[in-house]
CSV table of C-alpha atoms and ligand atoms in Angstrom, one decimal:
chain,number,residue,atom,x,y,z
T,1150,MET,CA,237.0,-89.4,-105.4
T,1151,ASN,CA,233.7,-89.1,-103.6
T,1152,GLU,CA,231.4,-86.3,-104.6
T,1153,SER,CA,230.9,-85.0,-101.0
T,1154,TRP,CA,234.6,-84.1,-101.0
T,1155,ASN,CA,235.0,-83.2,-104.7
T,1156,ASP,CA,232.4,-80.4,-104.7
T,1157,THR,CA,234.2,-78.6,-101.9
T,1158,SER,CA,237.8,-79.6,-102.3
T,1159,PRO,CA,239.3,-76.6,-104.1
T,1160,ARG,CA,238.1,-74.3,-101.3
T,1161,ARG,CA,238.6,-76.7,-98.5
T,1162,ARG,CA,242.0,-78.0,-99.3
T,1163,GLY,CA,243.5,-75.6,-96.9
T,1164,HIS,CA,240.6,-75.9,-94.4
T,1165,LEU,CA,241.6,-77.0,-91.0
T,1166,LEU,CA,239.5,-79.9,-89.7
T,1167,ASP,CA,239.3,-81.0,-86.0
T,1168,VAL,CA,240.0,-84.6,-86.9
T,1169,ALA,CA,241.0,-86.6,-89.9
T,1170,VAL,CA,240.4,-90.4,-89.4
T,1171,VAL,CA,242.6,-92.6,-91.7
T,1172,GLY,CA,241.0,-96.0,-92.2
T,1173,GLY,CA,237.3,-96.6,-92.6
T,1174,GLY,CA,237.2,-100.2,-91.4
T,1175,MET,CA,234.7,-100.9,-88.6
T,1176,VAL,CA,236.7,-99.1,-86.0
T,1177,GLY,CA,237.8,-96.1,-88.1
T,1178,ALA,CA,234.2,-95.6,-89.4
T,1179,ALA,CA,232.8,-95.8,-85.9
T,1180,ALA,CA,235.4,-93.3,-84.7
T,1181,ALA,CA,234.6,-90.8,-87.5
T,1182,LEU,CA,230.9,-91.2,-86.8
T,1183,ALA,CA,231.2,-90.8,-83.0
T,1184,LEU,CA,233.4,-87.7,-83.4
T,1185,GLY,CA,231.1,-86.2,-86.0
T,1186,ARG,CA,228.1,-86.8,-83.8
T,1187,ALA,CA,230.0,-85.2,-80.9
T,1188,GLY,CA,230.2,-82.0,-83.0
T,1189,PHE,CA,233.8,-82.2,-84.3
T,1190,SER,CA,234.5,-81.4,-87.9
T,1191,VAL,CA,235.7,-84.7,-89.3
T,1192,ALA,CA,236.9,-86.3,-92.5
T,1193,LEU,CA,237.2,-90.0,-93.1
T,1194,VAL,CA,240.0,-91.1,-95.5
T,1195,ASP,CA,240.3,-94.6,-96.9
T,1196,ALA,CA,242.3,-96.0,-99.8
T,1197,ARG,CA,239.2,-98.1,-100.8
T,1198,GLU,CA,235.5,-97.8,-101.0
T,1199,PRO,CA,233.9,-100.2,-98.5
T,1200,ALA,CA,232.6,-103.4,-100.0
T,1201,PRO,CA,228.9,-103.1,-100.8
T,1202,TRP,CA,226.5,-105.1,-98.7
T,1203,ALA,CA,223.1,-106.3,-99.9
T,1204,ALA,CA,220.6,-108.7,-98.2
T,1205,ALA,CA,220.4,-110.8,-101.4
T,1206,ASP,CA,224.2,-111.4,-101.3
T,1207,GLU,CA,225.9,-114.5,-99.8
T,1208,VAL,CA,226.8,-113.8,-96.1
T,1209,ASP,CA,230.2,-112.1,-96.0
T,1210,LEU,CA,232.9,-114.6,-95.1
T,1211,ARG,CA,234.2,-112.3,-92.4
T,1212,VAL,CA,232.0,-112.1,-89.4
T,1213,VAL,CA,232.6,-110.9,-85.8
T,1214,GLY,CA,231.0,-111.5,-82.5
T,1215,LEU,CA,229.9,-108.1,-81.1
T,1216,ALA,CA,229.9,-107.7,-77.4
T,1217,PRO,CA,227.2,-105.7,-75.6
T,1218,SER,CA,229.6,-102.8,-75.2
T,1219,SER,CA,230.0,-102.6,-79.0
T,1220,ILE,CA,226.3,-102.9,-79.6
T,1221,ALA,CA,225.7,-100.0,-77.1
T,1222,LEU,CA,228.1,-97.8,-79.1
T,1223,LEU,CA,226.6,-98.7,-82.4
T,1224,ASP,CA,223.1,-98.0,-81.0
T,1225,GLN,CA,224.3,-94.6,-79.7
T,1226,LEU,CA,225.6,-93.8,-83.2
T,1227,GLY,CA,222.3,-94.7,-84.7
T,1228,ALA,CA,223.7,-97.7,-86.7
T,1229,TRP,CA,222.6,-100.7,-84.7
T,1230,GLU,CA,218.9,-101.0,-85.6
T,1231,ALA,CA,219.8,-101.1,-89.3
T,1232,ILE,CA,222.4,-103.8,-88.7
T,1233,ARG,CA,220.2,-105.9,-86.4
T,1234,SER,CA,217.2,-105.8,-88.8
T,1235,ALA,CA,219.3,-106.5,-91.9
T,1236,ARG,CA,221.1,-109.7,-90.7
T,1237,ALA,CA,222.4,-110.3,-87.2
T,1238,SER,CA,222.4,-113.5,-85.2
T,1239,GLY,CA,222.0,-113.3,-81.4
T,1240,TYR,CA,223.7,-116.0,-79.4
T,1241,ASP,CA,222.7,-116.9,-75.9
T,1242,ARG,CA,225.3,-119.5,-75.1
T,1243,ILE,CA,229.0,-120.1,-75.5
T,1244,VAL,CA,230.4,-123.6,-75.1
T,1245,VAL,CA,234.2,-124.1,-75.0
T,1246,TRP,CA,235.7,-127.5,-74.7
T,1247,ASP,CA,239.1,-129.1,-74.7
T,1248,ALA,CA,239.7,-131.8,-77.3
T,1249,GLU,CA,242.4,-133.4,-75.1
T,1250,SER,CA,240.9,-133.4,-71.6
T,1251,GLY,CA,237.2,-133.0,-72.6
T,1252,ALA,CA,236.8,-130.3,-69.9
T,1253,THR,CA,234.1,-127.9,-70.8
T,1254,ILE,CA,233.1,-124.4,-69.8
T,1255,ARG,CA,229.7,-122.8,-70.6
T,1256,PHE,CA,228.5,-119.3,-70.5
T,1257,ASP,CA,224.7,-118.7,-70.5
T,1258,ALA,CA,222.9,-115.4,-71.1
T,1259,ALA,CA,220.4,-116.4,-68.5
T,1260,ASP,CA,223.1,-116.6,-65.8
T,1261,GLU,CA,224.0,-113.0,-66.7
T,1262,GLY,CA,220.4,-111.9,-66.6
T,1263,ARG,CA,220.5,-111.1,-70.3
T,1264,ASP,CA,218.6,-112.2,-73.4
T,1265,VAL,CA,221.8,-112.6,-75.5
T,1266,LEU,CA,225.5,-112.7,-74.9
T,1267,GLY,CA,226.2,-110.9,-78.2
T,1268,TYR,CA,225.5,-110.9,-81.9
T,1269,ILE,CA,227.4,-112.5,-84.9
T,1270,VAL,CA,227.4,-109.9,-87.7
T,1271,GLU,CA,229.1,-109.5,-91.0
T,1272,ASN,CA,232.1,-107.1,-91.1
T,1273,ALA,CA,230.8,-105.7,-94.5
T,1274,LEU,CA,227.3,-105.0,-93.0
T,1275,VAL,CA,228.7,-103.2,-90.0
T,1276,GLN,CA,231.1,-101.1,-92.1
T,1277,ALA,CA,228.4,-100.3,-94.7
T,1278,SER,CA,225.9,-99.2,-92.0
T,1279,LEU,CA,228.5,-96.9,-90.4
T,1280,TRP,CA,229.5,-95.4,-93.7
T,1281,HIS,CA,225.8,-94.9,-94.6
T,1282,ALA,CA,225.4,-92.8,-91.4
T,1283,LEU,CA,228.4,-90.5,-92.1
T,1284,ASP,CA,226.6,-87.9,-94.1
T,1285,ASP,CA,224.0,-87.4,-91.5
T,1286,ALA,CA,226.8,-86.7,-88.9
T,1287,GLY,CA,228.4,-84.2,-91.3
T,1288,VAL,CA,231.5,-86.4,-91.8
T,1289,ARG,CA,233.3,-85.8,-95.1
T,1290,ARG,CA,234.4,-89.0,-96.9
T,1291,ILE,CA,237.7,-88.8,-98.8
T,1292,VAL,CA,237.7,-92.0,-100.8
T,1293,PRO,CA,239.5,-93.6,-102.6
T,1294,ALA,CA,242.5,-91.8,-101.2
T,1295,GLU,CA,245.7,-93.4,-100.1
T,1296,VAL,CA,247.7,-91.5,-97.5
T,1297,THR,CA,251.4,-91.4,-98.6
T,1298,SER,CA,252.9,-89.1,-96.0
T,1299,LEU,CA,252.2,-87.2,-92.8
T,1300,SER,CA,253.8,-84.0,-91.4
T,1301,GLN,CA,253.2,-82.7,-88.0
T,1302,ARG,CA,253.4,-79.0,-87.1
T,1303,GLU,CA,252.8,-77.0,-84.0
T,1304,ASP,CA,249.1,-76.4,-84.5
T,1305,ARG,CA,248.1,-79.1,-87.1
T,1306,ALA,CA,249.0,-82.3,-88.9
T,1307,GLN,CA,248.9,-82.6,-92.7
T,1308,LEU,CA,248.2,-85.7,-94.7
T,1309,GLU,CA,249.5,-86.0,-98.3
T,1310,LEU,CA,247.3,-88.2,-100.5
T,1311,ALA,CA,248.4,-90.2,-103.5
T,1312,ASP,CA,246.4,-88.0,-105.9
T,1313,GLY,CA,248.4,-84.9,-104.8
T,1314,GLN,CA,245.7,-83.5,-102.5
T,1315,SER,CA,246.3,-82.8,-98.8
T,1316,VAL,CA,244.2,-82.8,-95.7
T,1317,SER,CA,244.9,-80.7,-92.6
T,1318,ALA,CA,243.5,-81.4,-89.1
T,1319,ARG,CA,244.3,-80.7,-85.5
T,1320,LEU,CA,244.3,-84.4,-84.8
T,1321,ILE,CA,245.0,-87.5,-87.0
T,1322,VAL,CA,243.3,-90.7,-85.9
T,1323,ALA,CA,245.1,-93.7,-87.4
T,1324,ALA,CA,242.7,-96.6,-87.7
T,1325,ASP,CA,244.5,-98.0,-90.8
T,1326,GLY,CA,244.7,-101.7,-89.6
T,1327,ALA,CA,247.3,-104.1,-88.3
T,1328,GLU,CA,249.9,-103.0,-90.8
T,1329,SER,CA,249.2,-99.3,-90.1
T,1330,PRO,CA,251.2,-97.2,-92.6
T,1331,LEU,CA,250.6,-94.2,-90.4
T,1332,ARG,CA,252.1,-96.0,-87.3
T,1333,ALA,CA,255.2,-96.6,-89.4
T,1334,MET,CA,255.3,-93.0,-90.7
T,1335,VAL,CA,255.5,-91.6,-87.1
T,1336,GLY,CA,258.1,-94.3,-86.1
T,1337,ILE,CA,256.0,-96.1,-83.5
T,1338,GLY,CA,257.2,-99.7,-83.2
T,1339,THR,CA,255.3,-102.8,-82.3
T,1340,HIS,CA,255.8,-105.9,-80.1
T,1341,GLY,CA,254.1,-109.3,-79.9
T,1342,ARG,CA,254.5,-112.5,-81.8
T,1343,ASP,CA,253.5,-114.1,-85.1
T,1344,TYR,CA,251.6,-117.3,-84.3
T,1345,ALA,CA,252.6,-118.8,-87.6
T,1346,GLN,CA,249.0,-119.8,-87.9
T,1347,ARG,CA,246.1,-118.9,-90.2
T,1348,ALA,CA,242.4,-118.8,-89.5
T,1349,VAL,CA,240.5,-120.6,-92.2
T,1350,VAL,CA,237.0,-119.2,-92.5
T,1351,ALA,CA,233.9,-120.6,-94.3
T,1352,HIS,CA,230.2,-120.9,-93.7
T,1353,VAL,CA,228.8,-124.4,-93.4
T,1354,GLU,CA,225.5,-126.2,-93.1
T,1355,THR,CA,225.3,-128.7,-90.2
T,1356,ASP,CA,223.1,-131.7,-89.6
T,1357,ARG,CA,222.1,-130.5,-86.1
T,1358,PRO,CA,221.0,-126.9,-85.3
T,1359,HIS,CA,223.5,-124.5,-83.7
T,1360,GLU,CA,221.1,-123.7,-80.9
T,1361,ARG,CA,222.1,-120.0,-80.9
T,1362,THR,CA,225.4,-121.2,-79.4
T,1363,ALA,CA,228.9,-120.1,-80.2
T,1364,TRP,CA,230.8,-123.4,-80.1
T,1365,GLN,CA,234.6,-123.5,-79.7
T,1366,ARG,CA,236.8,-126.6,-79.5
T,1367,PHE,CA,240.4,-126.2,-78.5
T,1368,LEU,CA,242.6,-128.6,-80.4
T,1369,PRO,CA,246.4,-129.0,-80.0
T,1370,THR,CA,246.7,-127.3,-83.4
T,1371,GLY,CA,244.6,-124.3,-82.4
T,1372,PRO,CA,241.0,-123.4,-81.6
T,1373,LEU,CA,238.0,-124.2,-84.0
T,1374,ALA,CA,235.0,-121.9,-83.6
T,1375,MET,CA,231.6,-122.5,-85.1
T,1376,LEU,CA,229.5,-119.3,-84.8
T,1377,PRO,CA,225.7,-119.3,-85.3
T,1378,LEU,CA,224.5,-117.5,-88.4
T,1379,ALA,CA,220.9,-116.1,-88.7
T,1380,ASP,CA,220.1,-118.5,-91.6
T,1381,GLY,CA,220.8,-121.6,-89.5
T,1382,ARG,CA,224.3,-122.2,-90.8
T,1383,SER,CA,227.5,-121.8,-88.8
T,1384,SER,CA,230.5,-119.6,-89.5
T,1385,VAL,CA,233.7,-121.5,-89.1
T,1386,VAL,CA,236.9,-119.8,-87.8
T,1387,TRP,CA,239.5,-122.6,-87.7
T,1388,SER,CA,243.0,-121.6,-86.5
T,1389,LEU,CA,245.7,-123.9,-87.9
T,1390,PRO,CA,249.5,-123.9,-88.3
T,1391,GLU,CA,250.4,-122.4,-91.7
T,1392,ALA,CA,251.1,-125.7,-93.6
T,1393,GLU,CA,248.0,-127.3,-92.2
T,1394,ALA,CA,245.9,-124.3,-93.1
T,1395,GLN,CA,247.2,-124.5,-96.7
T,1396,ARG,CA,246.3,-128.2,-96.8
T,1397,VAL,CA,242.8,-127.5,-95.5
T,1398,LEU,CA,242.3,-124.7,-98.0
T,1399,GLY,CA,243.4,-127.0,-100.8
T,1400,LEU,CA,240.9,-129.8,-99.9
T,1401,ASP,CA,237.9,-130.4,-102.2
T,1402,ASP,CA,234.5,-129.8,-100.6
T,1403,ASP,CA,234.1,-133.4,-99.5
T,1404,GLY,CA,237.5,-133.5,-98.0
T,1405,PHE,CA,236.9,-130.2,-96.1
T,1406,ARG,CA,233.5,-131.5,-94.8
T,1407,GLU,CA,235.1,-134.6,-93.5
T,1408,ALA,CA,238.1,-132.8,-91.9
T,1409,LEU,CA,235.9,-130.2,-90.3
T,1410,GLY,CA,233.5,-132.9,-89.0
T,1411,VAL,CA,236.4,-134.7,-87.3
T,1412,ALA,CA,237.9,-131.5,-85.9
T,1413,SER,CA,234.5,-130.4,-84.5
T,1414,ASP,CA,234.0,-133.9,-83.0
T,1415,PHE,CA,230.7,-133.9,-85.0
T,1416,ARG,CA,229.3,-131.7,-82.3
T,1417,LEU,CA,226.7,-130.3,-84.8
T,1418,GLY,CA,226.6,-133.6,-86.7
T,1419,PRO,CA,228.0,-134.2,-90.2
T,1420,ILE,CA,228.8,-131.1,-92.2
T,1421,GLY,CA,226.6,-130.3,-95.2
T,1422,ALA,CA,227.0,-127.7,-97.9
T,1423,VAL,CA,230.1,-125.4,-97.6
T,1424,THR,CA,231.0,-122.0,-99.1
T,1425,ARG,CA,234.3,-121.0,-100.5
T,1426,ARG,CA,237.1,-120.7,-97.9
T,1427,ALA,CA,239.5,-117.9,-97.1
T,1428,ALA,CA,242.4,-117.6,-94.6
T,1429,PHE,CA,243.8,-114.8,-92.4
T,1430,PRO,CA,247.2,-114.6,-90.7
T,1431,LEU,CA,247.2,-114.6,-86.9
T,1432,ARG,CA,249.5,-112.5,-84.9
T,1433,LEU,CA,249.7,-110.5,-81.7
T,1434,LYS,CA,250.9,-107.0,-82.6
T,1435,LEU,CA,250.8,-104.3,-80.0
T,1436,ALA,CA,251.9,-100.7,-80.7
T,1437,ASP,CA,254.6,-99.5,-78.4
T,1438,ARG,CA,252.7,-96.2,-78.0
T,1439,TYR,CA,249.2,-95.2,-78.8
T,1440,GLU,CA,250.0,-91.5,-79.5
T,1441,ALA,CA,252.5,-89.3,-81.2
T,1442,ASP,CA,252.5,-85.6,-82.1
T,1443,ARG,CA,248.9,-84.8,-83.1
T,1444,LEU,CA,248.2,-88.5,-83.8
T,1445,ALA,CA,246.3,-91.2,-81.9
T,1446,LEU,CA,246.2,-94.9,-82.8
T,1447,LEU,CA,243.2,-97.1,-82.4
T,1448,GLY,CA,241.7,-100.4,-83.5
T,1449,ASP,CA,244.0,-103.0,-85.1
T,1450,ALA,CA,246.6,-100.2,-85.8
T,1451,ALA,CA,247.1,-100.2,-82.0
T,1452,HIS,CA,246.4,-103.9,-81.2
T,1453,ALA,CA,246.0,-106.9,-83.4
T,1454,VAL,CA,245.0,-109.9,-81.2
T,1455,HIS,CA,244.4,-113.7,-81.6
T,1456,PRO,CA,240.7,-114.2,-82.6
T,1457,LEU,CA,240.2,-117.0,-80.1
T,1458,ALA,CA,238.3,-114.7,-77.7
T,1459,GLY,CA,236.5,-112.9,-80.5
T,1460,GLN,CA,237.5,-109.5,-79.1
T,1461,GLY,CA,239.5,-107.6,-81.7
T,1462,VAL,CA,236.9,-105.2,-82.9
T,1463,ASN,CA,235.3,-105.0,-79.5
T,1464,LEU,CA,238.6,-103.7,-78.1
T,1465,GLY,CA,238.8,-101.2,-81.0
T,1466,LEU,CA,235.3,-99.9,-80.4
T,1467,ARG,CA,236.2,-99.4,-76.7
T,1468,ASP,CA,239.1,-97.3,-78.0
T,1469,VAL,CA,236.6,-95.2,-79.9
T,1470,VAL,CA,234.5,-94.5,-76.8
T,1471,GLU,CA,237.5,-93.5,-74.8
T,1472,LEU,CA,238.9,-91.3,-77.5
T,1473,ARG,CA,235.6,-89.5,-78.1
T,1474,ASP,CA,235.1,-88.9,-74.3
T,1475,THR,CA,238.6,-87.7,-73.9
T,1476,LEU,CA,238.3,-85.2,-76.8
T,1477,VAL,CA,234.9,-84.0,-75.6
T,1478,ASP,CA,236.3,-83.4,-72.1
T,1479,ALA,CA,239.3,-81.5,-73.6
T,1480,ARG,CA,237.0,-79.3,-75.7
T,1481,HIS,CA,234.8,-78.5,-72.6
T,1482,ALA,CA,237.9,-77.5,-70.7
T,1483,GLY,CA,239.0,-75.2,-73.6
T,1484,ARG,CA,242.1,-77.3,-74.4
T,1485,ASP,CA,243.7,-78.2,-77.7
T,1486,ILE,CA,242.2,-81.7,-78.5
T,1487,ALA,CA,245.6,-82.9,-79.7
T,1488,ALA,CA,247.6,-81.6,-76.7
T,1489,THR,CA,250.1,-84.1,-75.6
T,1490,HIS,CA,248.5,-84.6,-72.1
T,1491,VAL,CA,245.1,-85.1,-73.8
T,1492,LEU,CA,246.3,-87.9,-76.1
T,1493,ARG,CA,248.3,-89.4,-73.3
T,1494,ARG,CA,245.2,-89.7,-71.1
T,1495,TYR,CA,243.5,-91.7,-73.9
T,1496,ALA,CA,246.6,-93.8,-74.5
T,1497,ARG,CA,247.1,-94.6,-70.8
T,1498,ARG,CA,243.6,-95.8,-70.3
T,1499,ARG,CA,243.4,-97.9,-73.5
T,1500,ARG,CA,246.9,-99.3,-73.7
T,1501,SER,CA,246.8,-100.9,-70.3
T,1502,ALA,CA,243.3,-102.4,-70.9
T,1503,ASP,CA,244.0,-103.6,-74.4
T,1504,GLY,CA,247.4,-105.0,-73.3
T,1505,LEU,CA,245.9,-107.0,-70.4
T,1506,ASP,CA,243.3,-108.5,-72.7
T,1507,ALA,CA,245.8,-109.2,-75.6
T,1508,TRP,CA,248.2,-111.0,-73.3
T,1509,SER,CA,245.4,-113.0,-71.7
T,1510,PHE,CA,244.3,-114.3,-75.1
T,1511,ASP,CA,247.9,-115.1,-75.8
T,1512,ALA,CA,248.2,-117.0,-72.5
T,1513,LEU,CA,245.0,-118.9,-73.3
T,1514,ALA,CA,246.4,-119.9,-76.8
T,1515,ARG,CA,249.6,-121.2,-75.1
T,1516,ILE,CA,247.8,-123.1,-72.4
T,1517,TYR,CA,245.5,-124.8,-74.8
T,1518,ALA,CA,248.5,-125.8,-76.9
T,1519,TRP,CA,250.0,-127.9,-74.0
T,1520,GLN,CA,250.0,-131.5,-75.0
T,1521,ALA,CA,252.1,-133.2,-72.2
T,1522,PRO,CA,249.7,-135.4,-70.2
T,1523,PRO,CA,250.3,-133.9,-66.8
T,1524,LEU,CA,249.7,-130.4,-68.2
T,1525,VAL,CA,246.6,-131.5,-70.1
T,1526,ALA,CA,245.3,-133.0,-66.8
T,1527,ALA,CA,246.1,-129.8,-64.9
T,1528,ARG,CA,244.3,-127.7,-67.6
T,1529,GLY,CA,241.3,-130.0,-67.4
T,1530,VAL,CA,241.1,-129.6,-63.6
T,1531,GLY,CA,241.5,-125.8,-64.0
T,1532,VAL,CA,238.7,-125.5,-66.6
T,1533,ARG,CA,236.3,-127.7,-64.6
T,1534,VAL,CA,237.0,-125.7,-61.4
T,1535,LEU,CA,236.4,-122.4,-63.3
T,1536,ASP,CA,233.2,-123.7,-64.8
T,1537,ALA,CA,231.9,-124.6,-61.3
T,1538,LEU,CA,232.9,-121.2,-59.8
T,1539,GLY,CA,229.9,-119.1,-60.6
T,1540,PRO,CA,231.2,-115.7,-59.4
T,1541,LEU,CA,234.5,-115.9,-61.2
T,1542,LYS,CA,232.9,-117.2,-64.4
T,1543,ARG,CA,230.4,-114.3,-64.2
T,1544,LYS,CA,233.3,-111.9,-63.8
T,1545,ILE,CA,234.9,-113.2,-67.0
T,1546,ALA,CA,231.6,-113.0,-68.8
T,1547,ARG,CA,231.1,-109.4,-67.7
T,1548,HIS,CA,234.6,-108.5,-68.7
T,1549,ALA,CA,234.2,-110.0,-72.2
T,1550,ALA,CA,230.9,-108.1,-72.5
T,1551,GLY,CA,232.7,-104.9,-71.8
T,1552,LEU,CA,230.5,-104.2,-68.8
I,1381,FAD,C1,239.5,-114.7,-88.7
I,1381,FAD,C2,239.2,-113.6,-87.8
I,1381,FAD,C3,238.1,-113.6,-87.0
I,1381,FAD,C4,237.9,-112.5,-86.1
I,1381,FAD,N1,236.8,-112.6,-85.3
I,1381,FAD,C5,236.5,-111.5,-84.5
I,1381,FAD,C6,235.4,-111.5,-83.6
I,1381,FAD,O1,234.6,-112.5,-83.5
I,1381,FAD,N2,235.2,-110.5,-82.8
I,1381,FAD,C7,236.0,-109.4,-82.8
I,1381,FAD,O2,235.8,-108.4,-82.1
I,1381,FAD,N3,237.0,-109.3,-83.7
I,1381,FAD,C8,237.3,-110.3,-84.5
I,1381,FAD,N4,238.4,-110.3,-85.4
I,1381,FAD,C9,239.2,-109.1,-85.4
I,1381,FAD,C10,238.5,-108.0,-86.3
I,1381,FAD,O3,238.2,-108.4,-87.5
I,1381,FAD,C11,239.5,-106.8,-86.4
I,1381,FAD,O4,239.9,-106.4,-85.1
I,1381,FAD,C12,238.9,-105.6,-87.1
I,1381,FAD,O5,238.4,-105.9,-88.3
I,1381,FAD,C13,239.9,-104.4,-87.2
I,1381,FAD,O6,239.2,-103.3,-87.7
I,1381,FAD,P1,240.0,-101.9,-88.0
I,1381,FAD,O7,238.9,-101.0,-88.4
I,1381,FAD,O8,240.8,-101.6,-86.8
I,1381,FAD,O9,241.0,-102.3,-89.2
I,1381,FAD,P2,240.8,-102.7,-90.7
I,1381,FAD,O10,239.5,-103.4,-90.8
I,1381,FAD,O11,242.0,-103.5,-91.1
I,1381,FAD,O12,240.7,-101.4,-91.5
I,1381,FAD,C14,241.8,-100.6,-91.9
I,1381,FAD,C15,241.4,-99.7,-93.0
I,1381,FAD,O13,242.5,-98.7,-93.3
I,1381,FAD,C16,242.6,-98.5,-94.7
I,1381,FAD,N5,243.9,-98.1,-95.0
I,1381,FAD,C17,245.1,-98.8,-94.7
I,1381,FAD,N6,246.2,-98.1,-95.1
I,1381,FAD,C18,245.7,-96.9,-95.6
I,1381,FAD,C19,246.3,-95.7,-96.2
I,1381,FAD,N7,247.6,-95.6,-96.4
I,1381,FAD,N8,245.5,-94.7,-96.6
I,1381,FAD,C20,244.2,-94.8,-96.5
I,1381,FAD,N9,243.5,-95.9,-96.0
I,1381,FAD,C21,244.3,-96.9,-95.5
I,1381,FAD,C22,242.2,-99.9,-95.3
I,1381,FAD,O14,241.7,-99.7,-96.6
I,1381,FAD,C23,241.1,-100.4,-94.4
I,1381,FAD,O15,239.8,-100.0,-94.8
I,1381,FAD,C24,238.7,-111.4,-86.2
I,1381,FAD,C25,239.8,-111.3,-87.0
I,1381,FAD,C26,240.1,-112.4,-87.9
I,1381,FAD,C27,241.3,-112.4,-88.8
């Protein structure tokens, strides 16, 4: 158990916190930090210590594209400068093309009047930077500590931990990931679908430079993204049906280089050195509700989405902003921060926004899976028209940026 909790635990076991955040991934750690900086008494509980990050280490296999709205939040929280200067890769162009029709759509930072469209960063770096800032914001870390049960009373909720300790708070924030044990404990169901796909990830060298561009090719089997890394390599996120993902994972390096080269249409030339590979299951999983008695869901616990639009964590960080602002307003008004109408306000605002985005990503995945020639032709026309329609394209870019 972390010292910052150990040294006070005997006295504080019964102490009532404002908020206990369960799950210290990127979203939960940002929530704990944002609420701590807003003056709430906060504890962050996680079953595991976050993975350490060091500049000398190989780039973490899990990277995300952070939108301007996420960077603005990290900046407000005092974490962005450390992330940017450690290892972040700004990209100023997104090029998406259809393997079947060849239709292409491009987004340029210059068209948006911005220097960059976003940054590719390592999950482990973002998480480590947020955890590093927790002490300064007065957030207590309770780690490693697995939550085994939750009870809700009139004025508080209580978490029981696997080591026998308990934590009481006015509000529990569940940021415990797509399989959210807390969501199950309070009986909130989910809907969505399993794509029966996996995203194979790896970092690769390419013959041609990535040109600070996020490349994405839609194949009938799923999208292949090649995201620019700061060291000149590209980070591959290749969505494939389960069996095909297994086959690609099992290839030797030469076989993988060849398969990836073909799948990317050699857009960045032949593939050079490759790292080890990993794979993540893809699903759309939306919580039926974002709130229960004295509990709010956010991040993947509320919405796990297809990574094709690179928006999962960006949506989660927008949940953080909405929850913080809602709780601050409630406190100003002298209300209980976990009152039903307070949590419903947060839930109403985020659930509709997240749901709209999640189903749009799902629709995109389905449209790009069409293979019948007339449908492929129609898709090609649609994409070309969209690319030519400046105002509509700009609207999409601004939405993805969270502006
Ligand atoms: C291949 C791939 C590519 C992606 N690319 C992008 C991208 O480009 N852009 C983007 O925005 N998003 C992307 N995403 C999505 C993004 O990675 C997720 O949305 C994000 O990591 C979710 O963060 P989280 O903090 O909500 O959950 P998690 O990172 O899952 O964190 C949950 C935490 O809860 C803890 N926990 C769980 N149960 C308990 C318990 N009982 N007690 C205590 N602690 C517990 C876990 O230890 C963990 O630390 C991608 C996802 C995948 C799979």
